[in-house]
């Protein structure tokens, strides 16, 4: 029986979580405790699978890509530049 609609898994085994970080499984296992201390999502306690969307959100957040930026006061920026001239 052919598959009619392919399904992209959201939860993946450790090998694929490692690949998402461009690491081999042994490299991932060595780095995992450090990654988790930095907020890397833990695997599901029942399945041992990792959530790809949670991994992507963690990667975005670690580089502040999703954090709102605070607007700077243009007057302060201009005065600072003028003072350096």
PDB file of C-alpha atoms in Angstrom:
ATOM      1  CA  UNK A   1       0.000   0.000   0.000  1.00  0.00           C
ATOM      2  CA  UNK A   2       1.459   3.364  -1.039  1.00  0.00           C
ATOM      3  CA  UNK A   3       1.583   6.330   1.279  1.00  0.00           C
ATOM      4  CA  UNK A   4      -0.892   8.914   0.034  1.00  0.00           C
ATOM      5  CA  UNK A   5       0.250  11.877   2.098  1.00  0.00           C
ATOM      6  CA  UNK A   6       3.742  12.082   3.561  1.00  0.00           C
ATOM      7  CA  UNK A   7       3.874  13.174   7.176  1.00  0.00           C
ATOM      8  CA  UNK A   8       6.782  15.244   8.435  1.00  0.00           C
ATOM      9  CA  UNK A   9       7.476  14.134  11.989  1.00  0.00           C
ATOM     10  CA  UNK A  10       7.681  16.779  14.684  1.00  0.00           C
ATOM     11  CA  UNK A  11       9.215  14.504  17.309  1.00  0.00           C
ATOM     12  CA  UNK A  12      12.470  12.901  16.272  1.00  0.00           C
ATOM     13  CA  UNK A  13      15.005  10.494  17.787  1.00  0.00           C
ATOM     14  CA  UNK A  14      18.282  11.781  19.254  1.00  0.00           C
ATOM     15  CA  UNK A  15      20.146  11.075  15.999  1.00  0.00           C
ATOM     16  CA  UNK A  16      17.974  13.564  14.111  1.00  0.00           C
ATOM     17  CA  UNK A  17      18.049  16.124  16.937  1.00  0.00           C
ATOM     18  CA  UNK A  18      21.842  15.915  16.727  1.00  0.00           C
ATOM     19  CA  UNK A  19      21.721  16.351  12.957  1.00  0.00           C
ATOM     20  CA  UNK A  20      19.551  19.472  13.424  1.00  0.00           C
ATOM     21  CA  UNK A  21      22.527  20.950  15.307  1.00  0.00           C
ATOM     22  CA  UNK A  22      24.961  19.632  12.672  1.00  0.00           C
ATOM     23  CA  UNK A  23      26.472  17.219  15.179  1.00  0.00           C
ATOM     24  CA  UNK A  24      27.057  13.488  15.103  1.00  0.00           C
ATOM     25  CA  UNK A  25      25.212  11.483  17.761  1.00  0.00           C
ATOM     26  CA  UNK A  26      28.406  10.995  19.838  1.00  0.00           C
ATOM     27  CA  UNK A  27      29.146  14.745  19.649  1.00  0.00           C
ATOM     28  CA  UNK A  28      25.568  15.500  20.689  1.00  0.00           C
ATOM     29  CA  UNK A  29      25.748  13.120  23.659  1.00  0.00           C
ATOM     30  CA  UNK A  30      28.954  14.804  24.860  1.00  0.00           C
ATOM     31  CA  UNK A  31      27.432  18.295  24.520  1.00  0.00           C
ATOM     32  CA  UNK A  32      23.898  17.448  25.687  1.00  0.00           C
ATOM     33  CA  UNK A  33      24.293  18.316  29.386  1.00  0.00           C
ATOM     34  CA  UNK A  34      25.826  21.704  28.507  1.00  0.00           C
ATOM     35  CA  UNK A  35      23.094  22.357  25.945  1.00  0.00           C
ATOM     36  CA  UNK A  36      20.351  21.503  28.448  1.00  0.00           C
ATOM     37  CA  UNK A  37      21.906  23.860  31.041  1.00  0.00           C
ATOM     38  CA  UNK A  38      21.514  26.575  28.393  1.00  0.00           C
ATOM     39  CA  UNK A  39      17.828  25.729  27.925  1.00  0.00           C
ATOM     40  CA  UNK A  40      18.000  23.156  25.124  1.00  0.00           C
ATOM     41  CA  UNK A  41      14.710  21.225  25.172  1.00  0.00           C
ATOM     42  CA  UNK A  42      14.806  17.881  26.948  1.00  0.00           C
ATOM     43  CA  UNK A  43      13.458  14.773  25.228  1.00  0.00           C
ATOM     44  CA  UNK A  44       9.925  13.574  25.921  1.00  0.00           C
ATOM     45  CA  UNK A  45      10.055  11.484  29.109  1.00  0.00           C
ATOM     46  CA  UNK A  46       7.918   8.705  27.601  1.00  0.00           C
ATOM     47  CA  UNK A  47       9.230   8.425  24.061  1.00  0.00           C
ATOM     48  CA  UNK A  48      12.742   9.848  24.326  1.00  0.00           C
ATOM     49  CA  UNK A  49      11.997  11.897  21.208  1.00  0.00           C
ATOM     50  CA  UNK A  50      12.971  15.556  20.685  1.00  0.00           C
ATOM     51  CA  UNK A  51      10.538  18.232  19.466  1.00  0.00           C
ATOM     52  CA  UNK A  52      11.971  19.864  16.321  1.00  0.00           C
ATOM     53  CA  UNK A  53       9.891  23.022  16.771  1.00  0.00           C
ATOM     54  CA  UNK A  54      11.190  23.411  20.338  1.00  0.00           C
ATOM     55  CA  UNK A  55      14.752  22.951  19.067  1.00  0.00           C
ATOM     56  CA  UNK A  56      14.190  25.596  16.381  1.00  0.00           C
ATOM     57  CA  UNK A  57      12.674  28.002  18.941  1.00  0.00           C
ATOM     58  CA  UNK A  58      15.690  27.438  21.224  1.00  0.00           C
ATOM     59  CA  UNK A  59      18.091  28.152  18.356  1.00  0.00           C
ATOM     60  CA  UNK A  60      16.193  31.344  17.462  1.00  0.00           C
ATOM     61  CA  UNK A  61      16.116  32.521  21.078  1.00  0.00           C
ATOM     62  CA  UNK A  62      19.813  31.902  21.714  1.00  0.00           C
ATOM     63  CA  UNK A  63      20.605  34.430  19.010  1.00  0.00           C
ATOM     64  CA  UNK A  64      17.798  36.790  20.029  1.00  0.00           C
ATOM     65  CA  UNK A  65      16.157  36.508  16.630  1.00  0.00           C
ATOM     66  CA  UNK A  66      12.684  36.345  18.128  1.00  0.00           C
ATOM     67  CA  UNK A  67      13.198  38.739  21.041  1.00  0.00           C
ATOM     68  CA  UNK A  68      11.714  42.187  20.541  1.00  0.00           C
ATOM     69  CA  UNK A  69      14.322  44.902  20.239  1.00  0.00           C
ATOM     70  CA  UNK A  70      14.140  47.914  22.467  1.00  0.00           C
ATOM     71  CA  UNK A  71      13.977  51.217  20.620  1.00  0.00           C
ATOM     72  CA  UNK A  72      16.806  53.629  21.323  1.00  0.00           C
ATOM     73  CA  UNK A  73      16.255  57.308  21.941  1.00  0.00           C
ATOM     74  CA  UNK A  74      17.430  59.058  18.751  1.00  0.00           C
ATOM     75  CA  UNK A  75      18.282  62.234  20.677  1.00  0.00           C
ATOM     76  CA  UNK A  76      20.714  60.341  22.900  1.00  0.00           C
ATOM     77  CA  UNK A  77      22.307  58.607  19.926  1.00  0.00           C
ATOM     78  CA  UNK A  78      22.721  61.907  18.042  1.00  0.00           C
ATOM     79  CA  UNK A  79      24.182  63.709  21.078  1.00  0.00           C
ATOM     80  CA  UNK A  80      26.629  60.870  21.616  1.00  0.00           C
ATOM     81  CA  UNK A  81      27.793  61.044  18.010  1.00  0.00           C
ATOM     82  CA  UNK A  82      28.117  64.834  18.121  1.00  0.00           C
ATOM     83  CA  UNK A  83      30.161  64.647  21.318  1.00  0.00           C
ATOM     84  CA  UNK A  84      32.616  62.283  19.652  1.00  0.00           C
ATOM     85  CA  UNK A  85      33.215  64.709  16.758  1.00  0.00           C
TER      86      UNK A  85
END
